Tab-separated table of C-alpha atoms in Angstrom:
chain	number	residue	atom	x	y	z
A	54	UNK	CA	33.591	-7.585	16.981
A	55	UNK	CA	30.280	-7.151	18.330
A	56	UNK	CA	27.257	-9.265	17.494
A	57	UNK	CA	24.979	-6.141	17.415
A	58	UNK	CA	27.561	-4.403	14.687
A	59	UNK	CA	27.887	-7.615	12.728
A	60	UNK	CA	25.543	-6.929	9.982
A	61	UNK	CA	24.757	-3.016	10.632
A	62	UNK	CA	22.060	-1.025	9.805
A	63	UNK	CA	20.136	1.828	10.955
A	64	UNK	CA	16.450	2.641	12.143
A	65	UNK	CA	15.155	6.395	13.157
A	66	UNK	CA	11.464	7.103	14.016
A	67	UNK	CA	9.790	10.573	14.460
A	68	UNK	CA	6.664	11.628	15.773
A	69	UNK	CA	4.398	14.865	14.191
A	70	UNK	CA	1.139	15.512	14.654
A	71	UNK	CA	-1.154	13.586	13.376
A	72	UNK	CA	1.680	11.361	11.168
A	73	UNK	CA	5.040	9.401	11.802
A	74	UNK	CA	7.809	8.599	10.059
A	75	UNK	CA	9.972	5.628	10.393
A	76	UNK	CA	13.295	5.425	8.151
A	77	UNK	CA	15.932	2.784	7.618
A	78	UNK	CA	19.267	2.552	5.707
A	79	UNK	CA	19.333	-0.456	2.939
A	80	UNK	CA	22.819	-1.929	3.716
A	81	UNK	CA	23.553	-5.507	4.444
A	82	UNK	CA	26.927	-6.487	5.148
A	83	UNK	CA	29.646	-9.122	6.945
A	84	UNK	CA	31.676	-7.094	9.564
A	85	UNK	CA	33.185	-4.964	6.659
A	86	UNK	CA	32.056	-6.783	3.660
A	87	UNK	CA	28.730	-5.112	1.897
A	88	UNK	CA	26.769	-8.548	0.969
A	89	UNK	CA	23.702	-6.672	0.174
A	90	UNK	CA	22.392	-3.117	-0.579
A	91	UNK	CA	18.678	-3.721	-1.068
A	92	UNK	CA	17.719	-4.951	2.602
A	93	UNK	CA	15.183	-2.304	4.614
A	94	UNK	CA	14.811	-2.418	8.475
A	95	UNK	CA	10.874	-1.579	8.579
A	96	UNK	CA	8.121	-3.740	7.889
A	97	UNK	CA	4.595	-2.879	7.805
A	98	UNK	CA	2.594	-4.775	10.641
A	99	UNK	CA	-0.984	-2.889	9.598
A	100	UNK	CA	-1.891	-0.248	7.912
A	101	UNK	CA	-1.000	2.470	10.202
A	102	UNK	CA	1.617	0.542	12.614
A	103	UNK	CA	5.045	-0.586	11.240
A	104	UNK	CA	7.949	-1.768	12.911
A	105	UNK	CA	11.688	-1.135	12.632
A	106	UNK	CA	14.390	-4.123	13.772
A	107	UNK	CA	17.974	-3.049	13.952
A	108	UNK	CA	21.036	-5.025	15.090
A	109	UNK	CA	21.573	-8.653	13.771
A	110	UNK	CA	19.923	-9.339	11.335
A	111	UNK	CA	19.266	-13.037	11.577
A	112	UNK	CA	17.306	-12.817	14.782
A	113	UNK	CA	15.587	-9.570	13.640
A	114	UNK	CA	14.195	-11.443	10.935
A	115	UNK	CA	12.978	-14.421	13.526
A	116	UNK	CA	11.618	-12.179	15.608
A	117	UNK	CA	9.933	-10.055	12.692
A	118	UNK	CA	8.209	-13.359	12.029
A	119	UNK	CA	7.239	-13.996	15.665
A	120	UNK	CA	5.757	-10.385	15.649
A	121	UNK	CA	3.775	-11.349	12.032
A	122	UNK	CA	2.386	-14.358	13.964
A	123	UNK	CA	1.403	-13.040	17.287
A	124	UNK	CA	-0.116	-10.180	15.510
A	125	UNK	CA	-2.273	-12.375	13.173
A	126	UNK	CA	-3.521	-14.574	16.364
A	127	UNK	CA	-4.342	-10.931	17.776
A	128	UNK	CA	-6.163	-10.309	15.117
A	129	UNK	CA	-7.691	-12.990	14.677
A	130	UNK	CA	-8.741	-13.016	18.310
A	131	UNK	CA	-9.721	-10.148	18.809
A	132	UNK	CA	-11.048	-9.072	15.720
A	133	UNK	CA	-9.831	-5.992	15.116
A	134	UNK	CA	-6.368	-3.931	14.056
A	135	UNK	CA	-3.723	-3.880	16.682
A	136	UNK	CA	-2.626	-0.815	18.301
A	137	UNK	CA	0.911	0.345	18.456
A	138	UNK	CA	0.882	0.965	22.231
A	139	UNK	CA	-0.408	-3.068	22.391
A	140	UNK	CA	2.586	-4.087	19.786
A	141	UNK	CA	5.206	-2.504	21.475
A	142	UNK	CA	4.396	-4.445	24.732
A	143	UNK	CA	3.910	-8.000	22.962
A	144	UNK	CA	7.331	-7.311	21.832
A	145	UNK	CA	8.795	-6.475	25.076
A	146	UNK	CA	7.238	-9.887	26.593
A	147	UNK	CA	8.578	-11.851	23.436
A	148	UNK	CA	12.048	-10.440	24.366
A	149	UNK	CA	12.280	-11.038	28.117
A	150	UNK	CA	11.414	-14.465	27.361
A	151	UNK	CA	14.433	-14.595	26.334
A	152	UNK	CA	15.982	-12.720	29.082
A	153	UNK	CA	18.890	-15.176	29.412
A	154	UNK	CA	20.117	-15.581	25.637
A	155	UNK	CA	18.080	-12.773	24.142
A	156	UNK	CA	17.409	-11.819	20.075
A	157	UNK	CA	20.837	-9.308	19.346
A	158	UNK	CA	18.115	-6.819	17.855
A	159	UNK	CA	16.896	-3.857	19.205
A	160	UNK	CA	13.173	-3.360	18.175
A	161	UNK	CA	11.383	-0.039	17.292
A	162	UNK	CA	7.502	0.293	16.518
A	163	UNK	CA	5.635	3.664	15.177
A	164	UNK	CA	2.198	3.892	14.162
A	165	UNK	CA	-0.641	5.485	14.923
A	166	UNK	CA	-3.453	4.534	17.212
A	167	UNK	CA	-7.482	4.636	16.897
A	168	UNK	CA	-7.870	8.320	17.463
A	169	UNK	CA	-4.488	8.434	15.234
A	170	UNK	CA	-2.481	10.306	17.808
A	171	UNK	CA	1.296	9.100	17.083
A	172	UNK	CA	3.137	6.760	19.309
A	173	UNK	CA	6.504	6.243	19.058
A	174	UNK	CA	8.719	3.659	20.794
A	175	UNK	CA	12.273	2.299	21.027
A	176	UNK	CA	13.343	-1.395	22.849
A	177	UNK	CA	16.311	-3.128	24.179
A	178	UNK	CA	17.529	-6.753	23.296
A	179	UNK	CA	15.362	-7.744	26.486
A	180	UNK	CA	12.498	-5.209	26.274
A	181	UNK	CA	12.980	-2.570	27.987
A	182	UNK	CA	10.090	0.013	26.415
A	183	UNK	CA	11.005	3.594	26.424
A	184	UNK	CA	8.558	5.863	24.447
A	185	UNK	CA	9.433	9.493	24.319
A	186	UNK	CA	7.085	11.736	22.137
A	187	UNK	CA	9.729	13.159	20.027
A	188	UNK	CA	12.090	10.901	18.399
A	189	UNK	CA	13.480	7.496	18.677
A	190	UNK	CA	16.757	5.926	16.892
A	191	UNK	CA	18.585	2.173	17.301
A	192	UNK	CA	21.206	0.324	15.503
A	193	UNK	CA	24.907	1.169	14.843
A	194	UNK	CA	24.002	4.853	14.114
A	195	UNK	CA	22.051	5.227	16.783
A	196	UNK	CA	24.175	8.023	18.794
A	197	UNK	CA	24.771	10.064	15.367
A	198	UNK	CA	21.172	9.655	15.165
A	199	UNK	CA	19.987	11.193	18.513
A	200	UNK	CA	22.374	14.424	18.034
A	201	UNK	CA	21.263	14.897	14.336
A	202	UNK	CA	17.488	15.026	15.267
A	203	UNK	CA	17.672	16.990	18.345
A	204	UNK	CA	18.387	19.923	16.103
A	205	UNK	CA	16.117	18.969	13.158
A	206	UNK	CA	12.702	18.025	15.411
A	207	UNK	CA	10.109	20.361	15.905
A	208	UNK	CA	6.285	19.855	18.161
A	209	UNK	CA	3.781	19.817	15.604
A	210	UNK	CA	5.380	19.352	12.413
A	211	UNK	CA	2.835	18.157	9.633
A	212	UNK	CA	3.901	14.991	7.262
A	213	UNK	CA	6.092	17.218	4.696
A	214	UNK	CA	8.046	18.846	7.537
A	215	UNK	CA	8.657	15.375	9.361
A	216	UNK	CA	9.700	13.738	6.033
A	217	UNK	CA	11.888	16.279	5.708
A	218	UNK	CA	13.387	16.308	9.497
A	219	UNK	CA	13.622	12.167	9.198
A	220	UNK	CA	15.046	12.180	5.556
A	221	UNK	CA	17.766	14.523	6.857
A	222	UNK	CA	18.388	12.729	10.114
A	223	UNK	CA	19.114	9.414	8.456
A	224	UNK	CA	21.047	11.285	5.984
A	225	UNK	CA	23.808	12.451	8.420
A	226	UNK	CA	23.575	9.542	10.202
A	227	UNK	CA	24.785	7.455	6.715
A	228	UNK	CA	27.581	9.851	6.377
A	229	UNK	CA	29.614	9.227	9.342
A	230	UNK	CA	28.544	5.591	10.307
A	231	UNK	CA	30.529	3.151	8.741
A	232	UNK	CA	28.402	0.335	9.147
A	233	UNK	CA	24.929	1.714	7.453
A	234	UNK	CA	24.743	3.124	3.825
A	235	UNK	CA	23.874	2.575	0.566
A	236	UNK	CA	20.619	4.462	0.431
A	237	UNK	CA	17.888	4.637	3.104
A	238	UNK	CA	14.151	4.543	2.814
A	239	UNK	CA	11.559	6.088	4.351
A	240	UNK	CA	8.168	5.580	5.252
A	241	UNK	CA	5.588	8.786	6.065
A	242	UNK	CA	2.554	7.467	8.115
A	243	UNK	CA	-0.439	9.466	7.878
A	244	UNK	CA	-4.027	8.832	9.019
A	245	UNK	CA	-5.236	8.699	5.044
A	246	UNK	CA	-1.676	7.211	3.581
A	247	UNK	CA	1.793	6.071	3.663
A	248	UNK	CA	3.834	7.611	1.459
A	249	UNK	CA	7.307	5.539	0.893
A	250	UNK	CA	10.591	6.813	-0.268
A	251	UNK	CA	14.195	5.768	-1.394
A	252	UNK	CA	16.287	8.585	-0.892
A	253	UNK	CA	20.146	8.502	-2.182
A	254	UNK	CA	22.651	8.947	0.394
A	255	UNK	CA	26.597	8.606	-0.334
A	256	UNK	CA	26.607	4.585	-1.510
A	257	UNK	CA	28.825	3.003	0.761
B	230	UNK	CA	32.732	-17.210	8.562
B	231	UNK	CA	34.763	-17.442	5.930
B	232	UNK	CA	35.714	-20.907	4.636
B	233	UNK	CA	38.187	-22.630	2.395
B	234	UNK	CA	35.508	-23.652	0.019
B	235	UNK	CA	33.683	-21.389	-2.605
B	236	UNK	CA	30.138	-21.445	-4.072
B	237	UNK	CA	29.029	-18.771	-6.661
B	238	UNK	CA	25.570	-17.658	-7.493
B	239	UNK	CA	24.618	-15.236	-10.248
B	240	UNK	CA	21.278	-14.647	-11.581
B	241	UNK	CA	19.549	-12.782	-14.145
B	242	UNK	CA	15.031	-12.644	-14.665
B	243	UNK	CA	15.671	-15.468	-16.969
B	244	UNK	CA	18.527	-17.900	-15.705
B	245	UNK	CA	20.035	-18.553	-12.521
B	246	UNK	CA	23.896	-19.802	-12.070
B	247	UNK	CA	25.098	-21.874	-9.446
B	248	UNK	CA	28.812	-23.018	-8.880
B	249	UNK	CA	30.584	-25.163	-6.403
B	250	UNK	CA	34.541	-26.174	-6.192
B	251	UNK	CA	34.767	-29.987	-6.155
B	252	UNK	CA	37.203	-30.186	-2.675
B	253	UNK	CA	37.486	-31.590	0.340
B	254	UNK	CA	39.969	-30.748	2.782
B	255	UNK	CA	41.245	-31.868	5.872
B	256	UNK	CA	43.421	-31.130	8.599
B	257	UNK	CA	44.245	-27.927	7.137
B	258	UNK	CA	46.878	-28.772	4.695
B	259	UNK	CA	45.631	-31.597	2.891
B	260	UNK	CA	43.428	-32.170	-0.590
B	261	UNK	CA	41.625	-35.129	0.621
B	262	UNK	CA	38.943	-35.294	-2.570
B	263	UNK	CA	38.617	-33.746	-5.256
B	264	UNK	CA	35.315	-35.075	-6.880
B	265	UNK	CA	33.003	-33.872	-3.155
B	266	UNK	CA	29.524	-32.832	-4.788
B	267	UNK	CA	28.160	-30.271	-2.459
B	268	UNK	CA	24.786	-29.652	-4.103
B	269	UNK	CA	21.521	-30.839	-2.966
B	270	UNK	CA	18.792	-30.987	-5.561
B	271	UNK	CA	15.334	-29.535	-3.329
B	272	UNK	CA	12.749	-29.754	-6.524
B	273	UNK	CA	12.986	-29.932	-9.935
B	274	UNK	CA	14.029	-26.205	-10.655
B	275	UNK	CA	15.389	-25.743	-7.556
B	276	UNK	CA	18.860	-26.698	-5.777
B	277	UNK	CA	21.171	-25.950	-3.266
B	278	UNK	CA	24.526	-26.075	-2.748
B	279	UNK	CA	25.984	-26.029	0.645
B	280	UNK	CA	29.693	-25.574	2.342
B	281	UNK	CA	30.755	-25.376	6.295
B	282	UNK	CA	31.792	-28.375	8.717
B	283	UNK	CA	31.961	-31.702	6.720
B	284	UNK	CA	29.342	-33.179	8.809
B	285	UNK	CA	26.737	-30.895	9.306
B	286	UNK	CA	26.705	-30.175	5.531
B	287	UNK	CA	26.046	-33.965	4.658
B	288	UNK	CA	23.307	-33.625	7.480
B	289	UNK	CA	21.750	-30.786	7.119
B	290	UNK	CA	21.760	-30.931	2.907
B	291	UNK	CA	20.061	-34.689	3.186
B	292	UNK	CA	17.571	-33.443	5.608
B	293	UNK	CA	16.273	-29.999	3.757
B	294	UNK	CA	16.690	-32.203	0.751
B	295	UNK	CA	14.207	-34.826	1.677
B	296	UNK	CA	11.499	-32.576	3.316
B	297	UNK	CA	11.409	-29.990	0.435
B	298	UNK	CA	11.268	-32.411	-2.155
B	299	UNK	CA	8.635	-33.960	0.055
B	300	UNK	CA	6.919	-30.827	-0.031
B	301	UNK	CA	7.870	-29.486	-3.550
B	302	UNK	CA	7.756	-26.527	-2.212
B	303	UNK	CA	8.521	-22.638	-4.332
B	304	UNK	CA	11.509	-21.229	-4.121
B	305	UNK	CA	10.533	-18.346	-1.531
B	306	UNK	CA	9.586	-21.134	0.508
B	307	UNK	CA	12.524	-23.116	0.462
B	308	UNK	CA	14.835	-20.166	1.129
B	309	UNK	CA	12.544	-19.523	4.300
B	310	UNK	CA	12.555	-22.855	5.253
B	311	UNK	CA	16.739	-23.314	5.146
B	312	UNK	CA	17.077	-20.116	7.016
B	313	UNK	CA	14.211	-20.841	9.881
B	314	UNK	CA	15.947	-24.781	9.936
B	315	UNK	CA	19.339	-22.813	10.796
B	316	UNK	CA	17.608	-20.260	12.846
B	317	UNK	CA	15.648	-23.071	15.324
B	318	UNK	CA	18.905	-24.828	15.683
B	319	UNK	CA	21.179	-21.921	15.995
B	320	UNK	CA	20.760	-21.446	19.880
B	321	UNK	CA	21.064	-25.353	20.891
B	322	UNK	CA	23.359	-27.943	21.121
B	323	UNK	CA	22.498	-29.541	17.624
B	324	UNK	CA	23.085	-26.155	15.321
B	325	UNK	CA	24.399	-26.914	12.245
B	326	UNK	CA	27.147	-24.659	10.521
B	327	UNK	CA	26.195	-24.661	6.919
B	328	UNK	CA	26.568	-22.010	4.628
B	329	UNK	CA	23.937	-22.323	1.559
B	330	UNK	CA	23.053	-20.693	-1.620
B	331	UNK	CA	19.841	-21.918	-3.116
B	332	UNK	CA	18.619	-21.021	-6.671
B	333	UNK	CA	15.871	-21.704	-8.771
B	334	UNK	CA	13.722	-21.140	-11.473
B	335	UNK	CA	9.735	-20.100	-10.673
B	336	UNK	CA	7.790	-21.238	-13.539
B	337	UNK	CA	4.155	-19.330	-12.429
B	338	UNK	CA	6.142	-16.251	-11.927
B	339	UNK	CA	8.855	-16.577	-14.653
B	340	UNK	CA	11.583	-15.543	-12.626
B	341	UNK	CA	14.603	-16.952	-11.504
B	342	UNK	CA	15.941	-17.004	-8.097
B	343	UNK	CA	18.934	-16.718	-5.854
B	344	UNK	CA	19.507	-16.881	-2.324
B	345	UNK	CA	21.619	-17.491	0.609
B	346	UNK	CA	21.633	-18.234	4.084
B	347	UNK	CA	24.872	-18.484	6.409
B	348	UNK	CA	25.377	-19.957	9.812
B	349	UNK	CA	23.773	-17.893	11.446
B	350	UNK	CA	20.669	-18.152	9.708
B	351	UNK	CA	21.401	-14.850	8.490
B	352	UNK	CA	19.319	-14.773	4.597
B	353	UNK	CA	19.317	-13.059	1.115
B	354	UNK	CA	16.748	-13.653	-1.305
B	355	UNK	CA	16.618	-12.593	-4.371
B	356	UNK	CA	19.673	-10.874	-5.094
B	357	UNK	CA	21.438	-10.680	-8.646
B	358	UNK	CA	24.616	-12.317	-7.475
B	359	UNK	CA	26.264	-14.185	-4.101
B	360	UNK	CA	28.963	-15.417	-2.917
B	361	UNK	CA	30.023	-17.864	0.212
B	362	UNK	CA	33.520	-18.515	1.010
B	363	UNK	CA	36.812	-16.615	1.333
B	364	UNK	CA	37.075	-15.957	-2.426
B	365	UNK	CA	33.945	-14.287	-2.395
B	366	UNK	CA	35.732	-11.252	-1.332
B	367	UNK	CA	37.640	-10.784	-4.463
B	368	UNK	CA	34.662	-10.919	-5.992
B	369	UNK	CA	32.008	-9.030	-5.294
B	370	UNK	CA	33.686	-5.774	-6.836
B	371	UNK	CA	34.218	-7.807	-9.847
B	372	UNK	CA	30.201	-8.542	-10.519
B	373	UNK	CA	29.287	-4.892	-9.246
B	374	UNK	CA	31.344	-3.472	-12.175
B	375	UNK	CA	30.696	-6.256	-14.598
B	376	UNK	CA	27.220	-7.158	-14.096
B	377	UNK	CA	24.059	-6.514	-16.119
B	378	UNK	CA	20.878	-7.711	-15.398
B	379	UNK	CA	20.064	-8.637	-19.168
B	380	UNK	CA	23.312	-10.367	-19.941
B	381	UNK	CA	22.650	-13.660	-21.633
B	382	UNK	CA	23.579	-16.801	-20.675
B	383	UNK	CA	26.758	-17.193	-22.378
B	384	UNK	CA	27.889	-13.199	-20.660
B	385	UNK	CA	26.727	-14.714	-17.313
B	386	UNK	CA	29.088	-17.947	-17.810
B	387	UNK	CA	32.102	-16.027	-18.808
B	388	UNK	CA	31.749	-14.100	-16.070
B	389	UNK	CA	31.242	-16.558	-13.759
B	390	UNK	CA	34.869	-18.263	-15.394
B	391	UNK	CA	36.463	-14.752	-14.701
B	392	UNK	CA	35.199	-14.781	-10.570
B	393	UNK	CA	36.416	-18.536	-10.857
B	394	UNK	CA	39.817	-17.331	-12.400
B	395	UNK	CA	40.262	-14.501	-10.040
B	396	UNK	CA	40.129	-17.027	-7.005
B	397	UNK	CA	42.411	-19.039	-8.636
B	398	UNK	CA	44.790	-16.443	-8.869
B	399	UNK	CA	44.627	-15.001	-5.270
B	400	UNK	CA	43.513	-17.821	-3.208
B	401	UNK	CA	46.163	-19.143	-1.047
B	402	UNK	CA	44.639	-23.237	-1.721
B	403	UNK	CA	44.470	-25.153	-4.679
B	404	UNK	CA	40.897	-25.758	-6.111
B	405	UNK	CA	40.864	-28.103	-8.607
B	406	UNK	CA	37.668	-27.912	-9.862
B	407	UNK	CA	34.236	-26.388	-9.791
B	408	UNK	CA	30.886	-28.169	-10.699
B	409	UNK	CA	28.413	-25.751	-12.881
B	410	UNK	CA	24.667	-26.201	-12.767
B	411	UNK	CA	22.278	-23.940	-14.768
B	412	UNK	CA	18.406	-23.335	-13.968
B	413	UNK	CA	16.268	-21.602	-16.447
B	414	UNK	CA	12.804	-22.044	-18.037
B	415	UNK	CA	13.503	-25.346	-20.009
B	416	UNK	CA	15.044	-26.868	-16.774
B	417	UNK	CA	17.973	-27.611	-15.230
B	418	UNK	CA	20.915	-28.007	-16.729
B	419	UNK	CA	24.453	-29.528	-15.236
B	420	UNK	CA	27.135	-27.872	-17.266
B	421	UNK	CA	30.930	-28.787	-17.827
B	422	UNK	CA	33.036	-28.676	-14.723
B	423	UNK	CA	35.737	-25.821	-14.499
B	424	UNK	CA	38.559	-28.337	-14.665
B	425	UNK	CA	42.268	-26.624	-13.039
């Protein structure tokens, strides 16, 4: 048993121009026990930046709550929205603080910045940043994940064609991994909206 | 971590059920007590029951108990407090292994509601029905088929006596009893114990 399979769940990110999408499956479970099939990944940080936590789901939430505070000082601060670029590397700090006996969760931030070009970004349990400008994935379905959306990703897709790509992705992904299911929702990030989703995938 | 003990939480808009076996064990074979109260009353609509290591339960339920009745906090708040008080402890010497479902009833928002929080601070709010404890398992497939989310009291009682039931009938120990508490707009309510 791994600590990082215990409760499961999924997180995929994509990046299109001018718009992200960030998706998550809803299952909560114990090892092989569903508790829970209402429980999204993503939270919204601001309006245009979100944040995906995968792995277990007890420090995920702690560290969701670290992020909510740090971000609010920011704010507060600095008086102004954060940037996703600027997230991303407060929560790579937060984690190698904890470098020996780190957060089990693997953290994943999209949003778009000032001149809403999309930035996309995956992290280790200690914070290791890698941002590629295609797609990101972490979680137990993460390898299904990076095969599906190879094929489906395009440069340049607009917000229909991404939700499409993403909705897809996570799709596949909930068909072979045993740990995620029971739906998944998805989040479309545009410089005017967000558009949020539930999509039905095989409930299990 | 599944233990020998069993709590049982299901909850509608309007009511919220909450049931605890009345054991003790020890040493792995023996029926030490069987009149151990495991709830903790946080507020007025609001209590918890807790199960996990003997010690920490007494503990940790006398602690949350005080500061949230100190506080009289909402139930949101309480659930957020139990699993942040597991959470802090969790990577330290003093981490207490306490499994808890709290329920309530919200009188400003006229809801009821039910959550959990295991030892490892992982938490569940609001969901329509929970479980802690080995038996759980032969239960949860049991409430997805049976439950409704308008069921009345009465429904929600009988079908708390058939999860009860189906432990008894699969569960290697011998519980010999369960104490029933009931929140709902006019209060809370201790029911009958589920007497073996």
């Amino acid at each position: 048993m791994s600590i990082m399979s215990y409760t499961g769940g999924t997180v995929v990110a994509m990046a299109g121009d001018e718009c992200v999408c960030i998706a998550s499956d809803l299952r909560i479970g114990e090892q092989m026990t569903t508790i829970a099939t209402d429980q999204k990944k993503v939270h919204k940080v601001t309006d245009k930046v979100y944040v995906g936590l995968a792995g277990f789901q007890s420090d995920a939430r702690t560290v969701l709550e670290k992020i909510m505070f740090r971000k609010n000082l920011y704010e507060l601060r600095e008086n102004r929205r954060i940037k996703p670029q600027v997230l991303s590397e407060m929560i790579s700090n937060l984690a190698y603080q904890h470098r020996f006996g780190s957060y089990f969760t693997e953290p994943l931030v999209a949003g778009l910045d000032d001149t809403n070009k999309p930035y996309i970004c995956c992290m280790d349990t200690i914070g290791c940043v890698s941002a590629p400008r295609d797609f990101v994935a972490v979680g137990t379905g993460q390898e299904y994940l990076l095969g599906v959306c190879e094929n489906f990703w395009r440069e340049n897709m607009k917000p229909d064609e991404l939700f499409e790509a993403t909705a897809q992705s996570i799709l596949s992904c909930l068909e072979r991994d045993a740990a995620s299911g029971w739906g998944a929702v998805v989040y479309t990030i545009t410089k005017d909206k967000v558009n949020i989703s539930t999509i039905k995938a095989r409930m299990d | 971590m599944a233990g020998m003990h069993f709590l049982v939480g299901i909850s509608t808009e309007n009511y919220v059920i909450l049931a605890a076996d009345k054991a003790t064990f020890a040493y792995g074979a023996i029926l030490a007590d069987s009149e151990n109260d495991k709830e903790y009353r946080l507020g007025k609509k609001l209590t918890m029951m807790c199960i996990g290591e003997e010690g920490d339960v007494a503990q940790f339920g006398d602690w949350t108990k005080r500061n949230l009745q100190l506080y009289s906090v909402r139930n949101a708040s309480a659930h957020h407090f139990v699993r942040r008080s597991i959470a802090e402890g969790l990577r330290s010497q003093d981490h207490y292994t306490v499994d808890v479902l709290i329920g309530g009833y919200d009188d400003k928002e006229e809801k009821a509601f039910l959550g959990s929080v295991d030892y490892l601070a992982n938490g569940l709010a609001q969901q329509p029905y929970l479980f802690r404890g080995f038996c759980g398992r032969f239960c949860y497939a049991i409430m997805d088929h049976e439950y409704k989310k308008d069921m009345s009291e009465t429904e929600g009682l009988a079908l708390m006596n058939k999860c009860i039931g189906e432990a008894k009938r699969r569960f290697v120990a011998n519980i010999p009893g369960y104490k029933v508490v009931i929140i709902d707009k006019n209060g809370y309510r201790k029911l009958n114990d589920v007497l073996f």
